[in-house]
PDB file of C-alpha atoms and ligand atoms in Angstrom:
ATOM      1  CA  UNK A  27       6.721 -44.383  14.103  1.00  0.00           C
ATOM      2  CA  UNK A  28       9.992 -46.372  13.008  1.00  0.00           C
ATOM      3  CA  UNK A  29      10.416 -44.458  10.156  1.00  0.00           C
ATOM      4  CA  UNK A  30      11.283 -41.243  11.976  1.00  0.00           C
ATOM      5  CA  UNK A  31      14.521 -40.792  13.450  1.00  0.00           C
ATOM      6  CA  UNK A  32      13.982 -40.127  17.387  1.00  0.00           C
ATOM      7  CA  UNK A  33      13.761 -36.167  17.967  1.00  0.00           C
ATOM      8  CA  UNK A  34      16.002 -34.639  20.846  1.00  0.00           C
ATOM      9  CA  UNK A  35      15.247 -32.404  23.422  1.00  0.00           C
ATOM     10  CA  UNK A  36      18.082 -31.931  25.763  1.00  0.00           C
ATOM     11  CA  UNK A  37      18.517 -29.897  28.802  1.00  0.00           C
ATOM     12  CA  UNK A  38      21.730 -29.179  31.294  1.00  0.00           C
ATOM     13  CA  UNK A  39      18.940 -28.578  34.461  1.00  0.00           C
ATOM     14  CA  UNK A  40      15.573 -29.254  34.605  1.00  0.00           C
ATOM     15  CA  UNK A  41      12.897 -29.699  37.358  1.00  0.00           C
ATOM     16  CA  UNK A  42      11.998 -33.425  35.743  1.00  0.00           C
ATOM     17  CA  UNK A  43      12.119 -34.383  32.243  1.00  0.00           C
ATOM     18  CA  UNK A  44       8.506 -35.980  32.596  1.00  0.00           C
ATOM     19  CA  UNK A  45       7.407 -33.059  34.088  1.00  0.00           C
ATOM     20  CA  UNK A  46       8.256 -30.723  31.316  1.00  0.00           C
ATOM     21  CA  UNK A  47       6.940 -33.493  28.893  1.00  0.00           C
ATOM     22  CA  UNK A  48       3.602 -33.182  30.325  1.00  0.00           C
ATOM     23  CA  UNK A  49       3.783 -29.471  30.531  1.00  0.00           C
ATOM     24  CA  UNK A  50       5.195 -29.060  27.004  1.00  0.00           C
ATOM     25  CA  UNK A  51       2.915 -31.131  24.863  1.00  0.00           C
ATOM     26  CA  UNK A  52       2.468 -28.892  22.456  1.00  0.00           C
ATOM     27  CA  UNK A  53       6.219 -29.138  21.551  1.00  0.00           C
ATOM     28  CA  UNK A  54       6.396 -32.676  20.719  1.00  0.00           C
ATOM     29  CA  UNK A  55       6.086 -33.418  17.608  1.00  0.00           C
ATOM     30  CA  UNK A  56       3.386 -36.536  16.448  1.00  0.00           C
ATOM     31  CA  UNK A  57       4.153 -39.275  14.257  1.00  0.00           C
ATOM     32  CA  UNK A  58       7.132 -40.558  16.233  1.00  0.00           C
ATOM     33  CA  UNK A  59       9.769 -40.251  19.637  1.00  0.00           C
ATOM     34  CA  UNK A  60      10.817 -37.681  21.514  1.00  0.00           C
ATOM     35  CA  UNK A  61      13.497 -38.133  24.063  1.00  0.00           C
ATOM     36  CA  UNK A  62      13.507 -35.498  26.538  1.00  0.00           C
ATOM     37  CA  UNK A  63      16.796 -35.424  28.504  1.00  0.00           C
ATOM     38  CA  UNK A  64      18.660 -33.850  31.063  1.00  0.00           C
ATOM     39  CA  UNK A  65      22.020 -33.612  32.719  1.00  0.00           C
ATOM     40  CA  UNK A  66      20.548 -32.566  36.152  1.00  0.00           C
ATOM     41  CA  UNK A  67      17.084 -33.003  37.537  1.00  0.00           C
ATOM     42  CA  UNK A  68      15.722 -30.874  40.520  1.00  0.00           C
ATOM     43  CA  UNK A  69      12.763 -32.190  40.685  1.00  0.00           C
ATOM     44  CA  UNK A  70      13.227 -36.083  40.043  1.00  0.00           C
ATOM     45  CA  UNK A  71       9.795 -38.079  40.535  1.00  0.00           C
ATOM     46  CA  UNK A  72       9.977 -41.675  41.471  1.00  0.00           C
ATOM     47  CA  UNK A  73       6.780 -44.091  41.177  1.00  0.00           C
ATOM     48  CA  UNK A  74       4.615 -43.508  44.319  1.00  0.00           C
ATOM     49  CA  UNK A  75       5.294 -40.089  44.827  1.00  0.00           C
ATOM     50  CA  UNK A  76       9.197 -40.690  45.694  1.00  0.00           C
ATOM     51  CA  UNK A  77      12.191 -38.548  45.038  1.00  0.00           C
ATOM     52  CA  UNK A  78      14.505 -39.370  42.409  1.00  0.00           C
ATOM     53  CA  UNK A  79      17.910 -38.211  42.995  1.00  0.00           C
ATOM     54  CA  UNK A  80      19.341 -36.458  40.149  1.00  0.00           C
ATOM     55  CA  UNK A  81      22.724 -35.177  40.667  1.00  0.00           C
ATOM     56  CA  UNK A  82      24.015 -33.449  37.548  1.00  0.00           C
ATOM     57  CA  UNK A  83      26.388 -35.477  34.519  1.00  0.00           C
ATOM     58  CA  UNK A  84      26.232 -38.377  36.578  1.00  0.00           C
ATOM     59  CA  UNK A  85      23.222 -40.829  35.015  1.00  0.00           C
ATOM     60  CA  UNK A  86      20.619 -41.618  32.709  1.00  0.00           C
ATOM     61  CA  UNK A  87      17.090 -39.207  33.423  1.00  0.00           C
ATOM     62  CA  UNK A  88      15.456 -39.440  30.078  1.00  0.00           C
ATOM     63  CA  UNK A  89      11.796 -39.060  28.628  1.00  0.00           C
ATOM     64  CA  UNK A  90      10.594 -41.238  25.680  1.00  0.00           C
ATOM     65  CA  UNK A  91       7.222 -39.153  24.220  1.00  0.00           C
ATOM     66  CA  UNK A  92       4.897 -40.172  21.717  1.00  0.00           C
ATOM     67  CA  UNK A  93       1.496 -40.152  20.800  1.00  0.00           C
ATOM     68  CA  UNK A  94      -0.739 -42.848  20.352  1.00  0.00           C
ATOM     69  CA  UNK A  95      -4.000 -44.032  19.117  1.00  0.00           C
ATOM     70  CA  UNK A  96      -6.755 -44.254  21.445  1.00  0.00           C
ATOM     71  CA  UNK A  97      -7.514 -47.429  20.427  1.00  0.00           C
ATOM     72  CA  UNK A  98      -4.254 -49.002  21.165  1.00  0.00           C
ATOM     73  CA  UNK A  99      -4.484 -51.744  23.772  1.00  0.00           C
ATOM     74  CA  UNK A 100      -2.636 -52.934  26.869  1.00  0.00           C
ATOM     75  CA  UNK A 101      -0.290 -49.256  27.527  1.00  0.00           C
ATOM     76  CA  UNK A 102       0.562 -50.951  30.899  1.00  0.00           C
ATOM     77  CA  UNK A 103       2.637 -53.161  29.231  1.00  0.00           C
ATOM     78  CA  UNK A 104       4.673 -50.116  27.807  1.00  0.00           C
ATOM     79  CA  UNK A 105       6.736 -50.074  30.868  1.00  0.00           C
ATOM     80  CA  UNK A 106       7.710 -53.354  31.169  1.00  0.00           C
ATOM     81  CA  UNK A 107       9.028 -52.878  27.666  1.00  0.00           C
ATOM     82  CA  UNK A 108      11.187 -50.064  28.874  1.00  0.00           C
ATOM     83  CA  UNK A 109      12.385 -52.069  31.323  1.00  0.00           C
ATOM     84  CA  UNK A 110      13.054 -55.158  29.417  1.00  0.00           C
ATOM     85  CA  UNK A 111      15.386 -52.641  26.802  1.00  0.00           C
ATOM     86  CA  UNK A 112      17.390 -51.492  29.395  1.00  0.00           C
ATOM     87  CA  UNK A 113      17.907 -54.689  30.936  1.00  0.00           C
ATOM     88  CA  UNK A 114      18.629 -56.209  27.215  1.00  0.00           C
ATOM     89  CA  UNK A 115      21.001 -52.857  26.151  1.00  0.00           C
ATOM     90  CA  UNK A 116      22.948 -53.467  29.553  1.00  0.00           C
ATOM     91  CA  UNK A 117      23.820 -56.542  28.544  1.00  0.00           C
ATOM     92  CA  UNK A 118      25.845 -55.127  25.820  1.00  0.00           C
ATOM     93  CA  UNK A 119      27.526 -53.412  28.624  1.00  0.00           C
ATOM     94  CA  UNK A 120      28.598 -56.477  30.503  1.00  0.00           C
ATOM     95  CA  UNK A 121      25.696 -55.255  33.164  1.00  0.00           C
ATOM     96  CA  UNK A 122      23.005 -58.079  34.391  1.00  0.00           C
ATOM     97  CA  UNK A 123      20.431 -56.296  35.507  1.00  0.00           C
ATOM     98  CA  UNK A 124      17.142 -57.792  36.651  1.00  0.00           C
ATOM     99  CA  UNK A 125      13.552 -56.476  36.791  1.00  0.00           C
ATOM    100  CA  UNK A 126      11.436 -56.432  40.096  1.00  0.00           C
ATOM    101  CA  UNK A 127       7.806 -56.363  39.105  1.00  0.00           C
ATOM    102  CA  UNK A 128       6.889 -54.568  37.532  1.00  0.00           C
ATOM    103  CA  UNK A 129       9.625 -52.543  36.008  1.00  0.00           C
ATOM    104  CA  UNK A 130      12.412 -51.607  38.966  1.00  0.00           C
ATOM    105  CA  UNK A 131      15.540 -52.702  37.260  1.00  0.00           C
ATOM    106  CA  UNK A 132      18.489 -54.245  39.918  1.00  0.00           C
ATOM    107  CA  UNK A 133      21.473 -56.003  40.722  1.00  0.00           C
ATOM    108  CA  UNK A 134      21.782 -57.883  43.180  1.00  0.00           C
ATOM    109  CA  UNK A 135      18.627 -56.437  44.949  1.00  0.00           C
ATOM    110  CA  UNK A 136      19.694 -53.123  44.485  1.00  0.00           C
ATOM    111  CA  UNK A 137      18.012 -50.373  42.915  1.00  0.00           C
ATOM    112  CA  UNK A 138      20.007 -49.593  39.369  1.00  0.00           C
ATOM    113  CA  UNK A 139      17.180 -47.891  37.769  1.00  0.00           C
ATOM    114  CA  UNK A 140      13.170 -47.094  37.333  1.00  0.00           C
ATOM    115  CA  UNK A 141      10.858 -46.363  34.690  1.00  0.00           C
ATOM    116  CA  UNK A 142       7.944 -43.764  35.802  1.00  0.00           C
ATOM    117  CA  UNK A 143       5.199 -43.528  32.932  1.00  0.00           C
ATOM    118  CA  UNK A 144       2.269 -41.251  32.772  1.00  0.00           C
ATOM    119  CA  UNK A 145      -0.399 -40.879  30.014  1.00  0.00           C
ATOM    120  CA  UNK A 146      -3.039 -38.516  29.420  1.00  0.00           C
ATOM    121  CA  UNK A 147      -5.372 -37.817  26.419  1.00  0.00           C
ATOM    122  CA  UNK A 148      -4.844 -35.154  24.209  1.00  0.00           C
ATOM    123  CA  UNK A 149      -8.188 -34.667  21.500  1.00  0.00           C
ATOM    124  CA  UNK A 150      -7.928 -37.854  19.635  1.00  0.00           C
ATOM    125  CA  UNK A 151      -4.819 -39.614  20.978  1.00  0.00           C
ATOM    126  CA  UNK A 152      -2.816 -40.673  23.907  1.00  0.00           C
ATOM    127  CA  UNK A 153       0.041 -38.752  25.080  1.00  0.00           C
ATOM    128  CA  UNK A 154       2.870 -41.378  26.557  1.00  0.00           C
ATOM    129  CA  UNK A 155       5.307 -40.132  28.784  1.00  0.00           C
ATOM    130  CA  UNK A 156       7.783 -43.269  29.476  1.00  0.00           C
ATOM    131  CA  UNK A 157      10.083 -41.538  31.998  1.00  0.00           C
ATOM    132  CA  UNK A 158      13.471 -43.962  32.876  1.00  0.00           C
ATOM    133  CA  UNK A 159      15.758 -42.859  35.230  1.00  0.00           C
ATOM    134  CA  UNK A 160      19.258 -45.151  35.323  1.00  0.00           C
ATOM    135  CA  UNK A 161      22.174 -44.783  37.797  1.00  0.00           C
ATOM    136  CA  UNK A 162      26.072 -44.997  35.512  1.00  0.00           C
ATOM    137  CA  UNK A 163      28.124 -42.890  37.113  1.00  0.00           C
ATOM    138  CA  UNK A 164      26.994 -42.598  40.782  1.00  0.00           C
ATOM    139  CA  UNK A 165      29.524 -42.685  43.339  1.00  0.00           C
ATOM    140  CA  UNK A 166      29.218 -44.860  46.659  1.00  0.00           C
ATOM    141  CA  UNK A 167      28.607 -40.970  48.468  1.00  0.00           C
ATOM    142  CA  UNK A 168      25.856 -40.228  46.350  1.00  0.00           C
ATOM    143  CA  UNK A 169      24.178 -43.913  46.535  1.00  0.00           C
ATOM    144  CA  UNK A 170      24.236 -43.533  49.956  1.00  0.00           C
ATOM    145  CA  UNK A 171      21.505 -40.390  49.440  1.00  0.00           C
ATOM    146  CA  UNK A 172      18.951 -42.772  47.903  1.00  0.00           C
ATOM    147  CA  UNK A 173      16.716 -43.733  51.017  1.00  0.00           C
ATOM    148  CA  UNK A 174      17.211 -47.483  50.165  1.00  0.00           C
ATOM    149  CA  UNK A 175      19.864 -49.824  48.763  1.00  0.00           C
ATOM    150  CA  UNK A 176      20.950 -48.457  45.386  1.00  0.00           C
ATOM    151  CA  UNK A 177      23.912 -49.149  43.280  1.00  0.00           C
ATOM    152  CA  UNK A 178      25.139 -47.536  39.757  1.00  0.00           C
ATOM    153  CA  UNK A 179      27.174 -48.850  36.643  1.00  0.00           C
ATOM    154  CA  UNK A 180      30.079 -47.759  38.333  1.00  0.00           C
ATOM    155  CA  UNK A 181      29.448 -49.338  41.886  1.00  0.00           C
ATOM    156  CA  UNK A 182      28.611 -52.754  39.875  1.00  0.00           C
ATOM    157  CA  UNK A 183      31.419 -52.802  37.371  1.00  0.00           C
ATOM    158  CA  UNK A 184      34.157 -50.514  38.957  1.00  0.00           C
ATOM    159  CA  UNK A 185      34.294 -48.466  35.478  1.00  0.00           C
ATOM    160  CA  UNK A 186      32.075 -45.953  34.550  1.00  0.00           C
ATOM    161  CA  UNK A 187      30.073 -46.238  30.934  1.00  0.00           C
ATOM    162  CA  UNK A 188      29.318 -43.240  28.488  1.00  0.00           C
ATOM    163  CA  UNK A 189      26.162 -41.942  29.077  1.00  0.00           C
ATOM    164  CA  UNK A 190      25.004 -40.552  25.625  1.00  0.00           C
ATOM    165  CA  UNK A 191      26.219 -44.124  24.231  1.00  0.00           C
ATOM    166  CA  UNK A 192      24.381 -45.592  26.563  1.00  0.00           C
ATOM    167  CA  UNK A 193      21.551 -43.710  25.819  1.00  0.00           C
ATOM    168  CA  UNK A 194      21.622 -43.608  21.806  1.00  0.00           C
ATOM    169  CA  UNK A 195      21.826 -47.655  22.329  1.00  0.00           C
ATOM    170  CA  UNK A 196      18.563 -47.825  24.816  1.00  0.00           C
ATOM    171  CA  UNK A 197      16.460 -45.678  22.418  1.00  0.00           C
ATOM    172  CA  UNK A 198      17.448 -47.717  19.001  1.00  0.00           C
ATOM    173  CA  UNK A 199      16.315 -50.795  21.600  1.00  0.00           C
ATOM    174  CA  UNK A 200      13.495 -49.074  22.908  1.00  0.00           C
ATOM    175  CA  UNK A 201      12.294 -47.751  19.719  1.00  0.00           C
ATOM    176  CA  UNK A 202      12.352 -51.022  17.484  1.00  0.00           C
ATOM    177  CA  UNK A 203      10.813 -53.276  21.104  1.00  0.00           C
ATOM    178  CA  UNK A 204       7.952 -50.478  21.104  1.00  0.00           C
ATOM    179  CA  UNK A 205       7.182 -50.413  17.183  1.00  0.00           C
ATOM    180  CA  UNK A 206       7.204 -54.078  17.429  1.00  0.00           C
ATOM    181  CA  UNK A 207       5.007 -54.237  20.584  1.00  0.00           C
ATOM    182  CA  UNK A 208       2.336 -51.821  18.815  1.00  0.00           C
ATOM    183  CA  UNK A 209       1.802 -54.112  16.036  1.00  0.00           C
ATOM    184  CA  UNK A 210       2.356 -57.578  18.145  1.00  0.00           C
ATOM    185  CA  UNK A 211       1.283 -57.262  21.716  1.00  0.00           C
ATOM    186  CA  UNK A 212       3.414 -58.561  24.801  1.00  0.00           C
ATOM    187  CA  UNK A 213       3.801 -62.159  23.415  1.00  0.00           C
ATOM    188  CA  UNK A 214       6.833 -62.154  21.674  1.00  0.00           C
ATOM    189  CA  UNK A 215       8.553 -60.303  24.847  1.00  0.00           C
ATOM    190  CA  UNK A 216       6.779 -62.478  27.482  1.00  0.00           C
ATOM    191  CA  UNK A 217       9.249 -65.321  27.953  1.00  0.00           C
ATOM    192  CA  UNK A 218      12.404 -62.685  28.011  1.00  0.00           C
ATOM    193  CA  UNK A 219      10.491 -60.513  30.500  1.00  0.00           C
ATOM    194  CA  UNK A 220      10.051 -63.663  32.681  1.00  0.00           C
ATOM    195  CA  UNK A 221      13.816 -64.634  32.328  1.00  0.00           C
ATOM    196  CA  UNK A 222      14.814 -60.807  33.813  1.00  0.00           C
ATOM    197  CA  UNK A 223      12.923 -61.167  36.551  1.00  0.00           C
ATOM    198  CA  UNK A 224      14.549 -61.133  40.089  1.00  0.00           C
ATOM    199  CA  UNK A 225      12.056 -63.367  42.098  1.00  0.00           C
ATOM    200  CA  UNK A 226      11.509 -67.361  40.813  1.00  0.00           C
ATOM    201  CA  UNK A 227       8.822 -69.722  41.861  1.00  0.00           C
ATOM    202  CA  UNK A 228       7.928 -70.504  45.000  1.00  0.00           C
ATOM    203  CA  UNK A 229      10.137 -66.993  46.161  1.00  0.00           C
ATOM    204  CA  UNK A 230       8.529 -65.925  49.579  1.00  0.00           C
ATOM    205  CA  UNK A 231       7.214 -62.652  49.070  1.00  0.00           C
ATOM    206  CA  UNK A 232       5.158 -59.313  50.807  1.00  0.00           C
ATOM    207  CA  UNK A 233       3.424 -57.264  48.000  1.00  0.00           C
ATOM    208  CA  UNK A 234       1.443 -54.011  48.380  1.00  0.00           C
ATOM    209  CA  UNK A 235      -0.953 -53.283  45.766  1.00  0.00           C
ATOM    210  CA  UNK A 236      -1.775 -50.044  47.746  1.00  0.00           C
ATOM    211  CA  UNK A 237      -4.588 -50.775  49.451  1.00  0.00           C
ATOM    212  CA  UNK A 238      -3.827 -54.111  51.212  1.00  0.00           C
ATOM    213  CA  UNK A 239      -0.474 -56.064  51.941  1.00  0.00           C
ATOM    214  CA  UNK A 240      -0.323 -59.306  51.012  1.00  0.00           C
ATOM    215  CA  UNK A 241       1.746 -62.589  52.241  1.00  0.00           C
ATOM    216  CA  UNK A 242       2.417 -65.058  50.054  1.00  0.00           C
ATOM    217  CA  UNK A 243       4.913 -66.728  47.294  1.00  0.00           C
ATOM    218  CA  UNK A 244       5.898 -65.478  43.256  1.00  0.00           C
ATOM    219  CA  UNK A 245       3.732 -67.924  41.067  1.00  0.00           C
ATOM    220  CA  UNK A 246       4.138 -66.184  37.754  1.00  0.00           C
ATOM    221  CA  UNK A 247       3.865 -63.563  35.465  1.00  0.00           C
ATOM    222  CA  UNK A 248       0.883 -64.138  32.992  1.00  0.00           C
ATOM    223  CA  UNK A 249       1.559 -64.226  29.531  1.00  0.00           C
ATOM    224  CA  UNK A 250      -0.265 -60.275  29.936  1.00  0.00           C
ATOM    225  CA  UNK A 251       2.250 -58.917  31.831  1.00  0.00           C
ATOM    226  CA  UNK A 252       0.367 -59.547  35.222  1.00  0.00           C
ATOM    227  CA  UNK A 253       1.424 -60.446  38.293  1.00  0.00           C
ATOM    228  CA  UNK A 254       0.379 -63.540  39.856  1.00  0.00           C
ATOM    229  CA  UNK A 255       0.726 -64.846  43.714  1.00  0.00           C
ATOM    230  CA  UNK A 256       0.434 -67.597  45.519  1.00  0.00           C
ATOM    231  CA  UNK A 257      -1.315 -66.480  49.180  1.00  0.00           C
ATOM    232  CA  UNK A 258      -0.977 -67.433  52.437  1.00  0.00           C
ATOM    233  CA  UNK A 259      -4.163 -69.273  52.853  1.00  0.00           C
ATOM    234  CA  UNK A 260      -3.849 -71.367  49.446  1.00  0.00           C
ATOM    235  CA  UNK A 261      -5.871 -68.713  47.065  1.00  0.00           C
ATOM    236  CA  UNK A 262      -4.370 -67.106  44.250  1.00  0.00           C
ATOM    237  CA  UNK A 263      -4.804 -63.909  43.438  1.00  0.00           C
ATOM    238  CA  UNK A 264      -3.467 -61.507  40.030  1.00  0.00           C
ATOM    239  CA  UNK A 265      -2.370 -58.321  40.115  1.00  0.00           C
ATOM    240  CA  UNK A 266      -1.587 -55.338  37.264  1.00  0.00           C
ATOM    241  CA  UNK A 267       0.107 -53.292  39.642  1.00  0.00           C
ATOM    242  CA  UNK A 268       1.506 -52.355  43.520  1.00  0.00           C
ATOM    243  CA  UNK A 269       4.884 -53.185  44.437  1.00  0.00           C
ATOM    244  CA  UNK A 270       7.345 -55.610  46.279  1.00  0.00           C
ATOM    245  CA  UNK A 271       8.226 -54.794  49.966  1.00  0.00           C
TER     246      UNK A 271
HETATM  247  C1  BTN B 321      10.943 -45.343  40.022  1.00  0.00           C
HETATM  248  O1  BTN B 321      11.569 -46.402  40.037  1.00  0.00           O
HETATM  249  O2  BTN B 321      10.376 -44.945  41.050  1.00  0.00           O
HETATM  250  C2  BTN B 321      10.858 -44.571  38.734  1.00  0.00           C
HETATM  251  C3  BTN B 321      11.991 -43.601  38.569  1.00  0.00           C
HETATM  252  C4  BTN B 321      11.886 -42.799  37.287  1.00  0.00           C
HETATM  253  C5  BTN B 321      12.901 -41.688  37.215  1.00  0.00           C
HETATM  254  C6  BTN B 321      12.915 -41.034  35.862  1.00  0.00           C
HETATM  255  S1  BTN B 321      14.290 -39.952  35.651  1.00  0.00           S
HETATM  256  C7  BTN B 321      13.586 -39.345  34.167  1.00  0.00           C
HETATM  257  C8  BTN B 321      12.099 -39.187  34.425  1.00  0.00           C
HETATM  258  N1  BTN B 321      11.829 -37.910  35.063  1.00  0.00           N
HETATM  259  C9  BTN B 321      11.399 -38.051  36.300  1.00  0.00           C
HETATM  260  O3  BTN B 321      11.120 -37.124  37.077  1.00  0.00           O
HETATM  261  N2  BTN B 321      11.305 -39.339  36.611  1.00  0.00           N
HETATM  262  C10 BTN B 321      11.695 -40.196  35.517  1.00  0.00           C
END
């Protein structure tokens, strides 16, 4: 995969960039990334079925595609690498972003950014869709669409950053984390995933895993990426996904 430069696909409007992904397949060439972009989504898909506001020239909406071996192990780690790139390239940026499990990015408990990823098989491989959606430009009127608290480069910084710099700087992250992660597995980004995270031990919490809501405090993160919390009546219990309340 690292030996082929990252293809482009670039569009002014689109319903969602994942949705095309998954609808264009046959488009996307194997043997390496394909970043599907757009300057306007109409159609922006959040995790859990939720809207994700898209205003055009504004932010980051952005598809990384590839194809995988069937064989490949933990995807659901994927994600979390997404996040972990964005949180490391905003750094560069002077932006301290933190990740809610599993892969919400914030500041200061507000909502900067999400990955969405969706996979499917296609004959012998695995079709990745690692959708990331990233708020630069946003102004306070717009935030104040998002139906909770939400915040941009901009809002966080008081300048605005150049989005295709921005971008061109997540993928070379992304793509070298993800080549990396193939070959090594989520050990040699477990303790950096830990250090972005936005709750610490002993942090009262109310998770969802979307059948039951549970009380309890952060424990950790296992060294696999999973989720584990300390419950109200002493028992501890891991999870590989659901989300914060
Ligand atoms: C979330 O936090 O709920 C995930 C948000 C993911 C949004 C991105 S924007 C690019 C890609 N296309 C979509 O429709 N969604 C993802």
């Amino acid at each position: 995969m690292k030996d082929n430069p990252i293809k482009r696909i670039h569009f002014q409007k689109i319903d969602s960039t994942n949705t095309w992904s998954k609808q264009n397949v046959d488009k996307i060439e194997k043997g390496g990334i394909t970043l599907v972009t757009a300057a306007e989504q109409t159609t922006g898909r959040g995790r859990y079925n939720h809207q994700w506001i898209s205003p055009p020239n504004q932010n980051i909406y952005a598809s990384f595609v590839f194809f995988l071996n069937l064989k490949q192990q933990n995807l659901g780690n994927i994600p979390q690498i997404l996040a972990l790139s964005a949180v490391n390239t905003l750094q560069k940026y002077g932006v301290h972003a933190e990740i809610k499990w599993p892969n919400d990015l914030l500041i200061n408990g507000k909502k900067l950014g999400g990955v969405l990823c969706e996979t499917f098989q296609k004959g012998q491989e695995v079709v990745f869709i690692a959708g990331i959606g990233l708020n630069v430009n946003m102004e306070e009127g717009e935030l104040k669409k998002i139906d909770r608290p939400a915040t941009s480069i901009l809002a966080e910084t008081g300048k605005g950053a150049d989005i295709e710099l921005l971008l061109s700087d997540l993928s070379a992250v992304f793509s070298v984390n993800l080549e990396r992660f193939l070959k090594e597995g989520f050990d040699p980004f477990y303790e950096s995933f830990k250090n972005s995270l936005c709750y610490k031990e002993c942090d009262a919490v109310q998770f969802h895993n979307h059948q039951k809501l549970f009380k309890g405090s952060f424990e950790k993160i296992n060294p696999d990426g999973s989720l584990k919390l300390l419950l109200e009546d002493g028992s501890s219990k891991t999870f590989s996904s659901g989300e914060f309340i």
